[in-house]
Coordinates of C-alpha atoms in Angstrom, one line a residue:
M1 CA -9.5 -6.8 32.3
T2 CA -7.3 -3.8 32.4
Q3 CA -8.7 -0.3 32.0
P4 CA -7.1 0.3 28.6
A5 CA -8.7 -3.0 27.3
Q6 CA -12.0 -1.7 28.4
A7 CA -11.5 1.8 27.0
A8 CA -10.6 0.1 23.6
A9 CA -14.0 -1.5 23.4
R10 CA -15.9 1.7 24.2
P11 CA -18.5 2.8 21.6
G12 CA -16.6 6.4 21.3
V13 CA -13.5 4.5 20.1
R14 CA -15.6 2.2 17.7
V15 CA -17.1 5.3 16.1
V16 CA -13.5 6.8 15.4
L17 CA -12.5 3.5 14.1
F18 CA -15.3 3.6 11.6
G19 CA -14.2 6.9 10.3
L20 CA -10.6 5.6 10.0
M21 CA -11.8 2.5 8.1
I22 CA -13.5 4.8 5.6
A23 CA -10.4 6.9 5.1
M24 CA -8.3 3.7 4.6
M25 CA -10.9 2.3 2.1
L26 CA -10.6 5.6 0.1
A27 CA -6.9 5.4 -0.2
M28 CA -6.9 1.8 -1.2
L29 CA -9.9 1.9 -3.6
D30 CA -8.9 4.9 -5.5
N31 CA -6.0 3.7 -7.7
M32 CA -7.9 0.5 -8.6
I33 CA -11.0 2.2 -9.5
V34 CA -9.2 4.7 -11.6
S35 CA -7.1 2.1 -13.3
T36 CA -10.4 0.6 -14.6
A37 CA -11.6 3.9 -15.9
L38 CA -8.3 4.8 -17.6
P39 CA -9.2 3.5 -21.2
R40 CA -12.3 5.7 -21.1
I41 CA -10.2 8.6 -20.1
V42 CA -7.7 8.2 -22.8
F43 CA -10.6 7.8 -25.3
E44 CA -12.0 11.2 -24.3
F45 CA -8.7 13.2 -23.8
G46 CA -6.2 11.3 -26.1
G47 CA -2.7 11.4 -24.8
A48 CA -2.2 7.7 -24.9
G49 CA 1.6 8.0 -24.6
H50 CA 1.0 9.8 -21.1
F51 CA -1.7 7.8 -19.6
T52 CA 0.6 5.9 -17.4
W53 CA 1.4 9.1 -15.7
V54 CA -2.2 9.1 -14.3
V55 CA -1.3 6.1 -12.1
T56 CA 2.5 7.1 -11.6
A57 CA 1.6 10.7 -10.4
Y58 CA -0.6 9.1 -7.6
V59 CA 1.9 6.6 -6.6
L60 CA 4.7 9.1 -6.7
G61 CA 2.6 11.6 -4.4
T62 CA 1.8 8.8 -2.1
T63 CA 5.3 7.4 -1.7
V64 CA 7.1 10.7 -1.3
S65 CA 4.7 12.1 1.2
T66 CA 4.1 9.0 3.5
P67 CA 7.2 9.5 5.8
I68 CA 6.8 13.2 5.9
W69 CA 3.2 12.9 6.9
G70 CA 4.3 10.6 9.8
K71 CA 6.8 13.0 11.2
L72 CA 4.4 15.9 10.8
G73 CA 1.8 14.0 13.0
D74 CA 4.5 13.5 15.6
L75 CA 5.4 17.0 15.7
Y76 CA 2.0 18.9 15.5
G77 CA -0.6 16.3 16.6
R78 CA -2.1 13.4 14.5
K79 CA -5.7 14.8 14.5
T80 CA -4.8 18.0 12.7
V81 CA -2.3 16.6 10.2
F82 CA -4.7 13.7 9.5
L83 CA -7.6 15.8 8.8
T84 CA -5.5 18.1 6.6
S85 CA -4.5 15.0 4.6
V86 CA -8.2 14.1 4.1
V87 CA -9.0 17.5 2.9
I88 CA -6.2 17.6 0.5
F89 CA -7.3 14.1 -0.8
L90 CA -10.7 15.5 -1.3
I91 CA -9.6 18.6 -3.1
G92 CA -7.5 16.5 -5.4
S93 CA -10.5 14.1 -6.2
A94 CA -12.8 17.1 -7.0
L95 CA -10.1 18.6 -9.2
C96 CA -9.5 15.3 -10.9
G97 CA -13.1 14.8 -11.6
M98 CA -13.2 18.4 -13.2
S99 CA -10.1 17.8 -15.4
G100 CA -10.6 19.0 -19.0
S101 CA -14.0 20.6 -18.2
S102 CA -15.1 24.0 -19.1
L103 CA -14.6 24.9 -15.3
L104 CA -10.8 24.4 -15.8
G105 CA -10.2 25.6 -19.2
G106 CA -11.3 23.1 -21.7
V107 CA -10.6 19.6 -22.9
N108 CA -7.4 20.3 -24.6
D109 CA -5.4 20.4 -21.4
G110 CA -7.4 17.5 -19.9
M111 CA -4.7 15.0 -19.6
I112 CA -2.1 17.4 -18.2
E113 CA -4.5 18.7 -15.6
L114 CA -5.5 15.2 -14.5
I115 CA -1.9 14.2 -14.1
A116 CA -1.2 17.1 -12.0
F117 CA -4.3 16.8 -9.8
R118 CA -3.6 13.0 -9.3
A119 CA -0.2 14.1 -7.7
V120 CA -2.2 16.3 -5.3
Q121 CA -4.6 13.4 -4.6
G122 CA -1.6 11.1 -4.0
L123 CA -0.1 13.7 -1.5
G124 CA -3.4 13.5 0.5
A125 CA -3.4 9.6 0.2
G126 CA 0.0 9.4 1.8
G127 CA -1.3 10.9 4.9
L128 CA -4.5 8.8 5.0
M129 CA -2.6 5.6 5.0
V130 CA 0.2 6.3 7.5
G131 CA -2.3 8.4 9.7
V132 CA -4.7 5.6 10.1
M133 CA -2.1 3.3 11.5
A134 CA -0.6 5.9 13.8
I135 CA -3.9 7.0 15.3
I136 CA -4.8 3.4 16.1
G137 CA -1.4 3.4 17.8
D138 CA -2.5 6.4 19.8
L139 CA -6.0 5.4 20.7
V140 CA -5.2 1.7 21.5
P141 CA -2.4 0.2 23.5
P142 CA 0.0 -2.2 21.8
R143 CA -1.5 -5.3 23.5
E144 CA -5.0 -4.3 22.1
R145 CA -4.1 -3.1 18.6
G146 CA -3.9 -6.5 17.0
R147 CA -7.7 -6.8 16.6
Y148 CA -8.2 -3.4 15.2
Q149 CA -5.2 -3.7 12.8
G150 CA -6.6 -6.8 11.6
M151 CA -9.8 -5.0 10.7
I152 CA -7.8 -2.6 8.7
A153 CA -6.2 -5.4 6.9
G154 CA -9.7 -6.8 6.2
I155 CA -10.6 -3.3 4.7
M156 CA -7.5 -3.5 2.5
A157 CA -8.5 -6.9 1.3
I158 CA -12.0 -5.8 0.4
A159 CA -10.7 -2.8 -1.3
M160 CA -8.5 -4.9 -3.6
V161 CA -11.5 -6.8 -4.8
A162 CA -14.0 -4.2 -4.7
G163 CA -12.1 -1.6 -6.7
P164 CA -12.1 -3.1 -10.1
L165 CA -15.7 -4.0 -9.6
V166 CA -16.8 -0.5 -8.6
G167 CA -14.5 1.0 -11.3
G168 CA -16.2 -1.2 -13.9
F169 CA -19.7 -0.3 -12.9
I170 CA -18.7 3.4 -12.9
T171 CA -17.2 3.2 -16.2
D172 CA -20.1 1.3 -17.9
H173 CA -23.1 3.1 -16.5
L174 CA -21.7 6.6 -15.3
S175 CA -19.0 9.1 -16.4
W176 CA -15.5 8.3 -15.7
R177 CA -15.5 11.6 -13.5
W178 CA -17.4 9.6 -10.9
A179 CA -14.5 7.4 -10.4
F180 CA -13.2 10.6 -8.6
Y181 CA -16.3 12.2 -7.3
V182 CA -17.4 9.0 -5.4
N183 CA -14.6 9.9 -3.0
L184 CA -16.4 13.1 -1.9
P185 CA -19.4 11.9 -0.1
L186 CA -17.4 9.0 1.6
G187 CA -14.5 11.4 2.5
G188 CA -16.9 14.0 3.8
L189 CA -18.4 11.4 6.1
A190 CA -15.1 10.4 7.4
L191 CA -14.1 14.0 8.0
L192 CA -17.3 14.7 9.9
V193 CA -17.0 11.6 12.1
L194 CA -13.4 12.1 12.8
A195 CA -13.4 16.0 13.3
T196 CA -16.2 15.6 15.9
T197 CA -15.4 12.3 17.8
M198 CA -11.6 11.8 17.8
H199 CA -9.6 13.0 20.7
L200 CA -5.8 12.2 20.7
P201 CA -2.9 12.7 23.2
K202 CA -0.7 15.7 22.7
Y203 CA 3.0 15.3 22.7
R204 CA 5.3 18.1 23.7
T205 CA 8.0 18.1 21.0
E206 CA 10.0 20.9 19.6
H207 CA 8.3 22.1 16.4
K208 CA 11.3 22.5 14.0
I209 CA 10.8 20.8 10.6
D210 CA 13.6 19.2 8.9
W211 CA 13.0 21.0 5.6
L212 CA 16.4 20.1 4.1
G213 CA 16.0 16.4 5.0
A214 CA 12.4 16.4 3.7
A215 CA 13.6 17.9 0.3
L216 CA 16.4 15.4 -0.1
L217 CA 14.1 12.5 0.7
S218 CA 11.5 13.7 -1.6
V219 CA 14.1 14.0 -4.5
G220 CA 15.6 10.5 -3.6
I221 CA 12.3 8.8 -3.6
T222 CA 11.1 10.4 -6.7
A223 CA 14.2 9.3 -8.6
I224 CA 13.6 5.7 -7.3
V225 CA 9.9 5.6 -8.2
L226 CA 10.8 6.9 -11.8
V227 CA 13.6 4.4 -12.2
T228 CA 11.2 1.6 -11.3
T229 CA 8.4 3.0 -13.4
W230 CA 10.4 3.9 -16.5
G231 CA 13.0 1.2 -16.4
G232 CA 12.4 -1.4 -19.2
N233 CA 9.2 0.5 -20.3
E234 CA 9.8 4.1 -21.3
Y235 CA 13.7 3.5 -21.4
D236 CA 16.1 0.8 -21.4
W237 CA 17.6 -0.2 -18.0
I238 CA 21.1 1.0 -19.1
S239 CA 19.9 4.3 -20.8
P240 CA 21.4 7.6 -19.7
Q241 CA 18.0 8.6 -18.3
I242 CA 17.6 5.6 -16.0
L243 CA 21.4 5.6 -15.0
G244 CA 21.1 9.2 -14.2
L245 CA 18.0 8.9 -12.1
A246 CA 19.8 6.0 -10.2
A247 CA 22.8 8.2 -9.6
L248 CA 20.6 11.1 -8.4
A249 CA 18.7 8.7 -6.0
A250 CA 22.1 7.4 -4.6
V251 CA 23.5 10.9 -4.1
T252 CA 20.5 12.5 -2.5
L253 CA 19.8 9.5 -0.2
V254 CA 23.4 9.4 1.0
A255 CA 23.2 13.2 1.5
F256 CA 19.9 12.6 3.4
G257 CA 21.5 10.1 5.7
F258 CA 24.1 12.7 6.7
V259 CA 21.6 15.6 7.3
E260 CA 19.3 13.3 9.5
R261 CA 22.3 12.5 11.8
R262 CA 22.4 16.2 12.5
A263 CA 18.9 17.3 12.4
P264 CA 17.1 18.2 15.9
E265 CA 13.8 16.6 14.6
P266 CA 14.8 14.3 11.7
I267 CA 12.0 13.4 9.2
L268 CA 13.2 9.7 9.4
P269 CA 15.0 9.2 12.7
L270 CA 17.9 7.0 11.7
G271 CA 18.3 5.9 15.4
L272 CA 15.0 3.9 14.9
F273 CA 17.1 1.4 12.8
A274 CA 19.3 0.7 15.8
N275 CA 16.5 -1.2 17.2
R276 CA 16.9 -4.8 15.8
N277 CA 13.1 -5.6 15.6
F278 CA 12.6 -2.3 13.7
A279 CA 15.3 -2.8 11.3
L280 CA 14.2 -6.4 10.6
I281 CA 10.7 -5.6 10.2
S282 CA 11.5 -2.7 7.7
V283 CA 13.5 -5.2 5.5
I284 CA 10.6 -7.7 5.8
G285 CA 8.1 -5.0 4.9
F286 CA 10.2 -4.2 1.7
L287 CA 10.2 -8.0 0.7
L288 CA 6.6 -8.3 1.4
G289 CA 5.7 -5.5 -0.7
F290 CA 8.3 -6.6 -3.4
A291 CA 7.0 -10.2 -3.7
M292 CA 3.4 -9.4 -3.0
F293 CA 2.5 -6.4 -5.3
G294 CA 5.1 -7.5 -7.9
S295 CA 3.6 -10.9 -8.4
M296 CA 0.0 -10.4 -7.7
S297 CA -0.3 -8.1 -10.8
F298 CA 0.2 -11.2 -12.9
L299 CA -2.7 -13.2 -11.4
P300 CA -5.4 -11.3 -13.2
L301 CA -3.2 -11.6 -16.4
F302 CA -3.2 -15.4 -16.1
Q303 CA -6.9 -15.5 -15.5
Q304 CA -7.8 -13.2 -18.5
T305 CA -5.6 -14.7 -21.1
V306 CA -4.9 -18.5 -20.1
Q307 CA -8.1 -19.2 -18.2
G308 CA -10.2 -16.8 -20.4
A309 CA -11.9 -14.7 -17.8
S310 CA -13.4 -11.3 -18.4
A311 CA -11.8 -8.3 -16.6
T312 CA -14.6 -8.2 -14.1
N313 CA -14.5 -11.9 -13.4
S314 CA -10.7 -11.9 -12.9
G315 CA -11.4 -9.6 -10.0
L316 CA -13.9 -11.9 -8.6
L317 CA -11.4 -14.8 -9.0
L318 CA -9.2 -13.2 -6.6
L319 CA -11.6 -13.7 -3.8
P320 CA -9.9 -16.7 -2.5
L321 CA -6.7 -14.8 -1.9
M322 CA -8.5 -12.0 -0.3
F323 CA -10.7 -14.4 1.9
G324 CA -7.6 -16.1 3.2
M325 CA -5.9 -12.8 4.0
L326 CA -9.1 -11.3 5.7
V327 CA -9.9 -14.5 7.8
V328 CA -6.4 -15.0 9.0
S329 CA -5.9 -11.3 9.8
L330 CA -8.8 -11.1 12.0
V331 CA -7.9 -14.4 13.9
V332 CA -4.2 -13.4 14.2
G333 CA -5.3 -9.9 15.5
R334 CA -7.5 -11.4 18.3
T335 CA -5.0 -13.9 19.2
I336 CA -2.3 -11.3 19.7
T337 CA -4.7 -9.3 21.8
K338 CA -5.6 -12.4 23.9
T339 CA -2.0 -13.7 24.4
G340 CA 0.1 -10.7 23.8
R341 CA 2.5 -12.8 21.8
Y342 CA 3.3 -12.2 18.1
R343 CA 6.9 -13.5 17.1
A344 CA 5.6 -16.8 15.6
F345 CA 3.2 -15.1 13.2
P346 CA 5.7 -13.5 10.8
I347 CA 7.5 -16.7 10.7
I348 CA 4.5 -18.8 10.0
G349 CA 3.3 -16.1 7.4
G350 CA 6.6 -16.1 5.6
V351 CA 6.6 -19.9 5.3
A352 CA 3.0 -19.8 4.0
M353 CA 4.0 -17.0 1.5
V354 CA 6.8 -19.2 0.2
A355 CA 4.5 -22.2 0.0
G356 CA 1.9 -20.0 -2.0
M357 CA 4.5 -18.6 -4.4
G358 CA 5.8 -22.2 -4.8
L359 CA 2.4 -23.5 -5.8
L360 CA 1.8 -20.6 -8.2
T361 CA 5.0 -21.8 -10.1
L362 CA 2.8 -24.7 -11.1
L363 CA 0.4 -22.6 -13.1
D364 CA 0.1 -24.0 -16.8
L365 CA -2.5 -24.6 -19.5
D366 CA -4.1 -27.3 -17.5
T367 CA -4.4 -25.5 -14.2
S368 CA -8.1 -25.2 -13.4
K369 CA -9.8 -22.4 -11.7
T370 CA -10.2 -24.6 -8.6
E371 CA -6.6 -25.4 -8.4
S372 CA -5.4 -21.7 -8.9
S373 CA -8.0 -20.7 -6.1
L374 CA -6.4 -23.2 -3.7
Y375 CA -3.0 -21.8 -4.5
M376 CA -4.2 -18.1 -3.9
I377 CA -5.8 -19.2 -0.7
V378 CA -2.4 -20.4 0.6
L379 CA -0.8 -17.1 -0.4
G380 CA -3.5 -15.1 1.1
V381 CA -3.1 -16.9 4.6
G382 CA 0.5 -15.9 4.4
M383 CA -0.2 -12.3 3.8
G384 CA -2.8 -12.4 6.5
F385 CA -0.1 -13.4 9.0
L386 CA 2.2 -10.7 8.0
M387 CA 0.4 -7.7 6.8
Q388 CA -0.6 -6.1 10.1
T389 CA 1.7 -7.9 12.4
S390 CA 4.5 -6.2 10.7
M391 CA 3.1 -2.7 11.5
L392 CA 2.5 -3.8 15.2
I393 CA 6.0 -4.9 15.5
A394 CA 7.4 -1.6 14.0
Q395 CA 5.1 0.4 16.3
N396 CA 6.0 -1.6 19.5
S397 CA 9.7 -1.1 18.7
V398 CA 9.6 2.8 19.2
A399 CA 8.6 5.3 21.7
Q400 CA 5.3 6.8 21.5
K401 CA 6.6 10.0 20.5
D402 CA 8.0 8.3 17.2
L403 CA 4.9 6.6 16.5
G404 CA 4.2 8.4 13.3
A405 CA 7.8 8.3 12.0
A406 CA 7.7 4.5 12.6
S407 CA 4.3 4.0 10.9
G408 CA 5.5 6.2 8.0
A409 CA 8.6 4.2 7.6
A410 CA 6.9 0.9 7.7
T411 CA 4.3 2.0 5.1
F412 CA 7.0 3.6 2.9
F413 CA 9.3 0.4 2.9
R414 CA 6.3 -1.8 1.8
S415 CA 5.3 0.7 -0.9
I416 CA 8.8 1.2 -2.3
G417 CA 9.2 -2.7 -2.3
G418 CA 6.0 -2.9 -4.3
S419 CA 7.2 -0.4 -6.9
F420 CA 10.6 -2.3 -7.3
G421 CA 8.6 -5.6 -7.5
V422 CA 6.3 -4.5 -10.2
S423 CA 9.1 -3.2 -12.2
L424 CA 11.6 -6.0 -11.9
F425 CA 8.8 -8.8 -12.3
G426 CA 7.4 -6.9 -15.3
A427 CA 10.9 -7.0 -16.8
I428 CA 11.4 -10.8 -16.1
F429 CA 7.9 -11.4 -17.7
A430 CA 8.7 -9.3 -20.8
N431 CA 12.0 -11.1 -21.3
R432 CA 10.5 -14.6 -21.0
L433 CA 7.6 -13.7 -23.1
A434 CA 9.8 -12.3 -25.9
S435 CA 11.7 -15.6 -26.2
S436 CA 8.7 -17.6 -26.6
P437 CA 6.3 -18.1 -29.5
A438 CA 3.9 -15.8 -27.5
G439 CA 6.4 -12.9 -27.9
A440 CA 6.2 -13.1 -31.6
A441 CA 2.4 -13.0 -31.5
F442 CA 2.3 -10.0 -29.2
G443 CA 5.1 -7.9 -30.8
G444 CA 8.0 -9.3 -28.6
G445 CA 6.1 -8.6 -25.4
G446 CA 6.6 -4.8 -25.7
G447 CA 4.6 -2.4 -24.0
G448 CA 5.8 -3.4 -20.5
G449 CA 5.2 -7.0 -21.5
Q450 CA 1.4 -6.7 -21.6
P451 CA -0.1 -8.9 -24.2
D452 CA -2.6 -7.7 -26.7
L453 CA -5.9 -9.4 -25.8
E454 CA -7.5 -8.6 -29.2
K455 CA -4.7 -10.4 -31.0
L456 CA -5.2 -13.3 -28.7
K457 CA -9.0 -13.6 -29.5
Q458 CA -8.1 -13.8 -33.1
L459 CA -5.9 -17.0 -32.7
T460 CA -7.3 -20.5 -33.2
G461 CA -6.3 -24.0 -33.1
P462 CA -2.6 -25.1 -32.3
M463 CA -1.1 -21.6 -32.6
R464 CA -3.5 -20.3 -29.8
Q465 CA -2.4 -23.3 -27.6
I466 CA 1.3 -22.5 -28.3
V467 CA 0.8 -18.8 -27.5
L468 CA -1.1 -19.6 -24.3
G469 CA 1.6 -22.1 -23.3
G470 CA 4.2 -19.3 -23.7
L471 CA 2.0 -16.9 -21.6
S472 CA 1.6 -19.3 -18.8
D473 CA 5.3 -20.2 -18.9
A474 CA 6.2 -16.5 -18.6
I475 CA 3.7 -15.9 -15.7
S476 CA 4.9 -18.9 -13.7
N477 CA 8.5 -17.9 -14.2
V478 CA 7.6 -14.6 -12.4
F479 CA 6.6 -16.7 -9.4
V480 CA 9.8 -18.7 -9.5
W481 CA 11.6 -15.5 -9.0
A482 CA 9.1 -14.4 -6.4
V483 CA 10.0 -17.6 -4.3
F484 CA 13.7 -16.4 -4.2
F485 CA 12.7 -13.1 -2.6
T486 CA 10.0 -14.4 -0.4
V487 CA 12.2 -17.1 1.2
A488 CA 14.0 -14.4 3.1
V489 CA 11.0 -13.3 5.0
P490 CA 10.7 -16.2 7.5
V491 CA 14.5 -16.4 7.7
L492 CA 14.6 -12.7 8.9
A493 CA 11.5 -13.1 11.0
W494 CA 13.3 -15.8 13.0
F495 CA 15.6 -13.3 14.4
I496 CA 12.8 -11.0 15.7
K497 CA 12.8 -10.6 19.5
E498 CA 9.6 -11.1 21.4
V499 CA 9.3 -7.7 23.1
P500 CA 6.2 -7.8 25.5
L501 CA 3.4 -5.6 24.2
R502 CA 2.7 -2.7 26.4
S503 CA -1.0 -2.9 28.1
V504 CA -1.0 0.9 28.3
N505 CA 0.4 3.7 26.0
E506 CA 3.0 6.1 27.3
A507 CA 1.7 9.2 28.8
P508 CA 1.9 12.2 26.5
A509 CA 4.6 14.0 28.6
A510 CA 6.1 14.0 32.0
A511 CA 4.0 17.0 32.9
A512 CA 0.9 15.8 31.4
T513 CA -2.4 16.4 33.1
E514 CA -4.6 13.7 34.3
E515 CA -7.0 14.3 31.6
Q516 CA -4.5 14.2 29.0
A517 CA -3.3 10.8 30.3
E518 CA -6.9 9.6 30.2
V519 CA -7.2 10.6 26.7
A520 CA -3.9 8.8 25.8
L521 CA -5.5 5.7 27.2
G522 CA -8.7 6.0 25.2
S523 CA -10.7 6.6 28.5
A524 CA -11.6 10.3 28.3
P525 CA -15.2 11.1 27.4
T526 CA -15.9 12.0 23.7
V527 CA -18.0 14.7 22.4

């Protein structure tokens, strides 16, 4: 066994990974817990017309900041930057919990305060997600990363199920403010563990921040997120607002490309995309987020309407999908560590995702919970092959000094793909629903295409069956479209080149001391 492999298994590294997993859990859990608590928040504050901004502000802060956090880690050292993002996330959480209280000026401004503080929280969360992946890349050589990134994928799967359950418990038994306060003890523990045990290599890079590039990227991403959030919901797709935002996004991102070509230290080095593997895996990440997040949001809707599950039980009914993802992620991670080979996994994962989406097109009134669970297992298996393998390929395609930028880009493309997917599939669902008997029963599928469950409960007899049939048809139609996008994943993955995974990380710099080199390999003593 090589020295790095031994180092990767040391207890000190495992303690750091424990802290990183807590941080990732915080970032993944938060949005799901808060979504469950939103109705209670709206009841207390009012402002129902703005409640979607509680989610949008967080998503916007996260998406805009992700590539910037990654580059800052490359420039100033990942430990300092990551701990800063944790502190910002915790400050945002505390402020969110105090929104509308006497401490911050009273209940009248509660909703506006909450939206603003959610944006702060989102800025911190962007650093959490990209920081975890980049730090694992610093601590563990590429050959050893699979097993640990498989664990992170498992944490993500657990969070997707636990979020609604924890949110439901907090909403029913505690104040909604604890949906935010719950982050403080967990985040404090992660901060303490990481501050005292994490030792990372230092890379000698010119500290010159590309402020203009960061500003242009932020404006462009903000415009894209608003287009995907508002399009078809707040405004028509061809409205002046949406067309104006689309034009702003196009102009700023083109300008961003020109600026990045000339910047000494670009926020997103465009040269990374000259690497075939990195370019391919970025597109795959976008399609993965597009199909996965876009279509998965309709599984709970099918379970709650057609299958009659409660909101809590619909979260539990997603367990088969998460189980498939968790088991396969762990197995694939260990297999990559053992063999050093990975090219086959995104191909297999893409095929399994196509199969899973194809099976979900069969959802109808007669689909039992057992059948839908089997369909979800297949989809989860595909996700398990792809989720962390895509990050591993992205990181293995770049030099160690660009690890943060690569991790940020990979996370960003998956996130922005999910934003597009939720928006597009929501429009597809709403249009199909509006043309069915269910559309008439639910006001033409307005409100983003979300059915009124109270109206559904009032329906009986043949009309109820007709409406449920229209709902199941609209939901299965979403998965038909998802297949068209997902089928490109295995095709693109076929062209990925198998680049041997390094058994050691690069030295921090040519003049690095022997002690620094040992830290880079994870073998220096911890305190």
